Amino acid sequence: MTQPHLSDDDLQLAAAAAPLPAAAAAHLPGCPRCQAQAAAYRQLFAAAAHLPPPAFAFDLAAAVLAQLPRPRPAFPWVLVAVAVPVLGVVGAFLALFGDVLGQVLHGLSYGLGAGLGVVAAFLVAGQCLELLARHRRQMRLLAFS
Ligand SMILES: [Zn+2]
């Protein structure tokens, strides 16, 4: 018996009838001390398997569920709040000056591109605000405050 005694991990593997490392497998049959410790682990595992599940004085599932983020509608309301006034202004502008604008824009495609760029910038800004608000809400939920 030149090998050292089995580690706790190896003793637990032996108790669970799991494959042991070669040195441990060679040591165990000749060592009454390790066999006794493995038998003690075997009895411990058997006793633990028959324990009733833990019971809490409170509803654990309800407490955990209360901490989880609530499902929210995926619709970006901030984007709508920005886009509706922008589209209203654009619509009113086109209704009032559509005929004049059409005549002017025949030769001024640059102006139309700039207008579309402004509208796109408003939409992107609205989306960024929505993402920022969502990020802040999620960070608050993660802090459990
Ligand atoms: Zn031993």
PDB file of C-alpha atoms and ligand atoms in Angstrom:
ATOM      1  CA  MET A   1       0.000   0.000   0.000  1.00  0.00           C
ATOM      2  CA  THR A   2       2.308   2.710  -1.291  1.00  0.00           C
ATOM      3  CA  GLN A   3      -0.367   5.032  -2.697  1.00  0.00           C
ATOM      4  CA  PRO A   4      -1.909   7.673  -0.443  1.00  0.00           C
ATOM      5  CA  HIS A   5      -5.457   7.284   0.777  1.00  0.00           C
ATOM      6  CA  LEU A   6      -8.276   8.372  -1.504  1.00  0.00           C
ATOM      7  CA  SER A   7      -9.356  12.003  -1.629  1.00  0.00           C
ATOM      8  CA  ASP A   8     -12.905  12.953  -0.653  1.00  0.00           C
ATOM      9  CA  ASP A   9     -13.799  13.274  -4.336  1.00  0.00           C
ATOM     10  CA  ASP A  10     -12.521   9.771  -5.071  1.00  0.00           C
ATOM     11  CA  LEU A  11     -14.272   8.365  -1.982  1.00  0.00           C
ATOM     12  CA  GLN A  12     -17.544   9.886  -3.188  1.00  0.00           C
ATOM     13  CA  LEU A  13     -16.987   8.453  -6.670  1.00  0.00           C
ATOM     14  CA  ALA A  14     -16.401   5.046  -5.099  1.00  0.00           C
ATOM     15  CA  ALA A  15     -19.555   5.396  -2.989  1.00  0.00           C
ATOM     16  CA  ALA A  16     -21.551   6.265  -6.109  1.00  0.00           C
ATOM     17  CA  ALA A  17     -20.026   3.281  -7.964  1.00  0.00           C
ATOM     18  CA  ALA A  18     -18.567   5.688 -10.526  1.00  0.00           C
ATOM     19  CA  PRO A  19     -15.292   4.948 -12.365  1.00  0.00           C
ATOM     20  CA  LEU A  20     -12.234   5.864 -10.273  1.00  0.00           C
ATOM     21  CA  PRO A  21      -8.836   7.109 -11.427  1.00  0.00           C
ATOM     22  CA  ALA A  22      -6.431   4.210 -11.916  1.00  0.00           C
ATOM     23  CA  ALA A  23      -4.353   4.877  -8.771  1.00  0.00           C
ATOM     24  CA  ALA A  24      -7.460   5.157  -6.596  1.00  0.00           C
ATOM     25  CA  ALA A  25      -8.973   2.031  -8.122  1.00  0.00           C
ATOM     26  CA  ALA A  26      -5.780   0.138  -7.349  1.00  0.00           C
ATOM     27  CA  HIS A  27      -5.629   1.450  -3.765  1.00  0.00           C
ATOM     28  CA  LEU A  28      -9.228   0.911  -2.660  1.00  0.00           C
ATOM     29  CA  PRO A  29      -9.443  -2.927  -2.564  1.00  0.00           C
ATOM     30  CA  GLY A  30      -6.451  -3.176  -0.212  1.00  0.00           C
ATOM     31  CA  CYS A  31      -7.279  -0.361   2.220  1.00  0.00           C
ATOM     32  CA  PRO A  32      -9.872  -0.978   4.971  1.00  0.00           C
ATOM     33  CA  ARG A  33      -9.818   2.714   5.981  1.00  0.00           C
ATOM     34  CA  CYS A  34     -10.816   3.950   2.495  1.00  0.00           C
ATOM     35  CA  GLN A  35     -13.379   1.139   2.164  1.00  0.00           C
ATOM     36  CA  ALA A  36     -14.953   2.224   5.464  1.00  0.00           C
ATOM     37  CA  GLN A  37     -15.047   5.874   4.395  1.00  0.00           C
ATOM     38  CA  ALA A  38     -16.589   4.951   1.046  1.00  0.00           C
ATOM     39  CA  ALA A  39     -19.192   2.878   2.899  1.00  0.00           C
ATOM     40  CA  ALA A  40     -19.943   5.875   5.138  1.00  0.00           C
ATOM     41  CA  TYR A  41     -20.456   8.051   2.063  1.00  0.00           C
ATOM     42  CA  ARG A  42     -22.695   5.340   0.591  1.00  0.00           C
ATOM     43  CA  GLN A  43     -24.865   5.399   3.756  1.00  0.00           C
ATOM     44  CA  LEU A  44     -24.914   9.207   3.683  1.00  0.00           C
ATOM     45  CA  PHE A  45     -26.053   9.251   0.053  1.00  0.00           C
ATOM     46  CA  ALA A  46     -28.778   6.703   0.787  1.00  0.00           C
ATOM     47  CA  ALA A  47     -30.007   8.718   3.787  1.00  0.00           C
ATOM     48  CA  ALA A  48     -29.958  11.981   1.788  1.00  0.00           C
ATOM     49  CA  ALA A  49     -31.982  10.351  -0.998  1.00  0.00           C
ATOM     50  CA  HIS A  50     -34.785   9.629   1.480  1.00  0.00           C
ATOM     51  CA  LEU A  51     -34.940  13.131   2.980  1.00  0.00           C
ATOM     52  CA  PRO A  52     -38.144  15.068   2.318  1.00  0.00           C
ATOM     53  CA  PRO A  53     -37.780  18.098   0.058  1.00  0.00           C
ATOM     54  CA  PRO A  54     -37.041  21.328   1.954  1.00  0.00           C
ATOM     55  CA  ALA A  55     -40.087  23.284   3.068  1.00  0.00           C
ATOM     56  CA  PHE A  56     -39.939  27.050   3.459  1.00  0.00           C
ATOM     57  CA  ALA A  57     -42.117  29.182   5.679  1.00  0.00           C
ATOM     58  CA  PHE A  58     -42.826  31.370   2.646  1.00  0.00           C
ATOM     59  CA  ASP A  59     -43.787  30.731  -0.963  1.00  0.00           C
ATOM     60  CA  LEU A  60     -40.373  30.553  -2.636  1.00  0.00           C
ATOM     61  CA  ALA A  61     -41.787  30.409  -6.162  1.00  0.00           C
ATOM     62  CA  ALA A  62     -43.913  33.509  -5.606  1.00  0.00           C
ATOM     63  CA  ALA A  63     -40.954  35.388  -4.115  1.00  0.00           C
ATOM     64  CA  VAL A  64     -38.760  34.549  -7.108  1.00  0.00           C
ATOM     65  CA  LEU A  65     -41.474  35.324  -9.637  1.00  0.00           C
ATOM     66  CA  ALA A  66     -42.061  38.710  -7.988  1.00  0.00           C
ATOM     67  CA  GLN A  67     -38.418  39.603  -8.718  1.00  0.00           C
ATOM     68  CA  LEU A  68     -38.556  38.676 -12.404  1.00  0.00           C
ATOM     69  CA  PRO A  69     -39.160  41.435 -14.957  1.00  0.00           C
ATOM     70  CA  ARG A  70     -42.729  41.741 -16.123  1.00  0.00           C
ATOM     71  CA  PRO A  71     -43.382  41.051 -19.793  1.00  0.00           C
ATOM     72  CA  ARG A  72     -43.915  44.368 -21.493  1.00  0.00           C
ATOM     73  CA  PRO A  73     -45.497  45.203 -24.800  1.00  0.00           C
ATOM     74  CA  ALA A  74     -42.840  45.241 -27.486  1.00  0.00           C
ATOM     75  CA  PHE A  75     -44.422  48.232 -29.188  1.00  0.00           C
ATOM     76  CA  PRO A  76     -42.105  51.294 -29.021  1.00  0.00           C
ATOM     77  CA  TRP A  77     -44.446  53.951 -27.627  1.00  0.00           C
ATOM     78  CA  VAL A  78     -41.752  56.632 -27.418  1.00  0.00           C
ATOM     79  CA  LEU A  79     -41.061  56.161 -31.108  1.00  0.00           C
ATOM     80  CA  VAL A  80     -44.765  56.585 -31.840  1.00  0.00           C
ATOM     81  CA  ALA A  81     -44.873  59.690 -29.637  1.00  0.00           C
ATOM     82  CA  VAL A  82     -42.055  61.191 -31.713  1.00  0.00           C
ATOM     83  CA  ALA A  83     -43.147  59.907 -35.110  1.00  0.00           C
ATOM     84  CA  VAL A  84     -46.790  61.035 -34.927  1.00  0.00           C
ATOM     85  CA  PRO A  85     -46.013  64.773 -34.478  1.00  0.00           C
ATOM     86  CA  VAL A  86     -43.267  64.571 -37.103  1.00  0.00           C
ATOM     87  CA  LEU A  87     -45.556  62.905 -39.606  1.00  0.00           C
ATOM     88  CA  GLY A  88     -48.304  65.381 -38.702  1.00  0.00           C
ATOM     89  CA  VAL A  89     -46.010  68.326 -39.425  1.00  0.00           C
ATOM     90  CA  VAL A  90     -44.842  66.741 -42.673  1.00  0.00           C
ATOM     91  CA  GLY A  91     -48.441  65.967 -43.677  1.00  0.00           C
ATOM     92  CA  ALA A  92     -49.630  69.485 -42.853  1.00  0.00           C
ATOM     93  CA  PHE A  93     -46.706  70.946 -44.734  1.00  0.00           C
ATOM     94  CA  LEU A  94     -47.454  68.820 -47.784  1.00  0.00           C
ATOM     95  CA  ALA A  95     -51.173  69.659 -47.597  1.00  0.00           C
ATOM     96  CA  LEU A  96     -50.509  73.375 -47.410  1.00  0.00           C
ATOM     97  CA  PHE A  97     -47.579  73.659 -49.745  1.00  0.00           C
ATOM     98  CA  GLY A  98     -47.765  70.439 -51.746  1.00  0.00           C
ATOM     99  CA  ASP A  99     -48.495  72.082 -55.062  1.00  0.00           C
ATOM    100  CA  VAL A 100     -45.866  74.762 -54.619  1.00  0.00           C
ATOM    101  CA  LEU A 101     -43.441  72.235 -53.214  1.00  0.00           C
ATOM    102  CA  GLY A 102     -43.954  69.940 -56.173  1.00  0.00           C
ATOM    103  CA  GLN A 103     -43.122  72.737 -58.591  1.00  0.00           C
ATOM    104  CA  VAL A 104     -40.093  73.801 -56.567  1.00  0.00           C
ATOM    105  CA  LEU A 105     -38.796  70.288 -56.051  1.00  0.00           C
ATOM    106  CA  HIS A 106     -38.724  69.469 -59.726  1.00  0.00           C
ATOM    107  CA  GLY A 107     -35.325  71.003 -59.847  1.00  0.00           C
ATOM    108  CA  LEU A 108     -34.409  70.636 -56.189  1.00  0.00           C
ATOM    109  CA  SER A 109     -34.004  66.967 -55.383  1.00  0.00           C
ATOM    110  CA  TYR A 110     -31.431  68.010 -52.813  1.00  0.00           C
ATOM    111  CA  GLY A 111     -34.141  69.680 -50.709  1.00  0.00           C
ATOM    112  CA  LEU A 112     -36.294  66.557 -50.749  1.00  0.00           C
ATOM    113  CA  GLY A 113     -33.346  64.447 -49.674  1.00  0.00           C
ATOM    114  CA  ALA A 114     -32.644  66.838 -46.829  1.00  0.00           C
ATOM    115  CA  GLY A 115     -36.279  66.666 -45.688  1.00  0.00           C
ATOM    116  CA  LEU A 116     -36.207  62.881 -45.717  1.00  0.00           C
ATOM    117  CA  GLY A 117     -32.948  63.002 -43.811  1.00  0.00           C
ATOM    118  CA  VAL A 118     -34.538  65.180 -41.127  1.00  0.00           C
ATOM    119  CA  VAL A 119     -37.480  62.799 -40.780  1.00  0.00           C
ATOM    120  CA  ALA A 120     -35.137  59.816 -40.597  1.00  0.00           C
ATOM    121  CA  ALA A 121     -33.070  61.610 -37.954  1.00  0.00           C
ATOM    122  CA  PHE A 122     -36.216  62.140 -35.861  1.00  0.00           C
ATOM    123  CA  LEU A 123     -37.129  58.469 -36.179  1.00  0.00           C
ATOM    124  CA  VAL A 124     -33.634  57.339 -35.207  1.00  0.00           C
ATOM    125  CA  ALA A 125     -33.616  59.759 -32.266  1.00  0.00           C
ATOM    126  CA  GLY A 126     -36.946  58.349 -31.093  1.00  0.00           C
ATOM    127  CA  GLN A 127     -35.641  54.822 -31.355  1.00  0.00           C
ATOM    128  CA  CYS A 128     -32.542  55.770 -29.369  1.00  0.00           C
ATOM    129  CA  LEU A 129     -34.682  57.326 -26.630  1.00  0.00           C
ATOM    130  CA  GLU A 130     -36.779  54.162 -26.456  1.00  0.00           C
ATOM    131  CA  LEU A 131     -33.679  51.974 -26.196  1.00  0.00           C
ATOM    132  CA  LEU A 132     -32.252  54.197 -23.482  1.00  0.00           C
ATOM    133  CA  ALA A 133     -35.491  54.084 -21.497  1.00  0.00           C
ATOM    134  CA  ARG A 134     -35.654  50.286 -21.880  1.00  0.00           C
ATOM    135  CA  HIS A 135     -32.053  49.944 -20.747  1.00  0.00           C
ATOM    136  CA  ARG A 136     -32.690  52.065 -17.644  1.00  0.00           C
ATOM    137  CA  ARG A 137     -35.788  50.042 -16.749  1.00  0.00           C
ATOM    138  CA  GLN A 138     -33.893  46.762 -17.092  1.00  0.00           C
ATOM    139  CA  MET A 139     -30.997  48.058 -14.987  1.00  0.00           C
ATOM    140  CA  ARG A 140     -33.453  49.093 -12.279  1.00  0.00           C
ATOM    141  CA  LEU A 141     -34.995  45.609 -12.324  1.00  0.00           C
ATOM    142  CA  LEU A 142     -31.589  43.947 -12.070  1.00  0.00           C
ATOM    143  CA  ALA A 143     -30.732  46.058  -9.024  1.00  0.00           C
ATOM    144  CA  PHE A 144     -33.880  44.694  -7.260  1.00  0.00           C
ATOM    145  CA  SER A 145     -34.640  48.173  -5.964  1.00  0.00           C
TER     146      SER A 145
HETATM  147 ZN    ZN B   1      -6.678   4.181   1.859  1.00  0.00          ZN
END
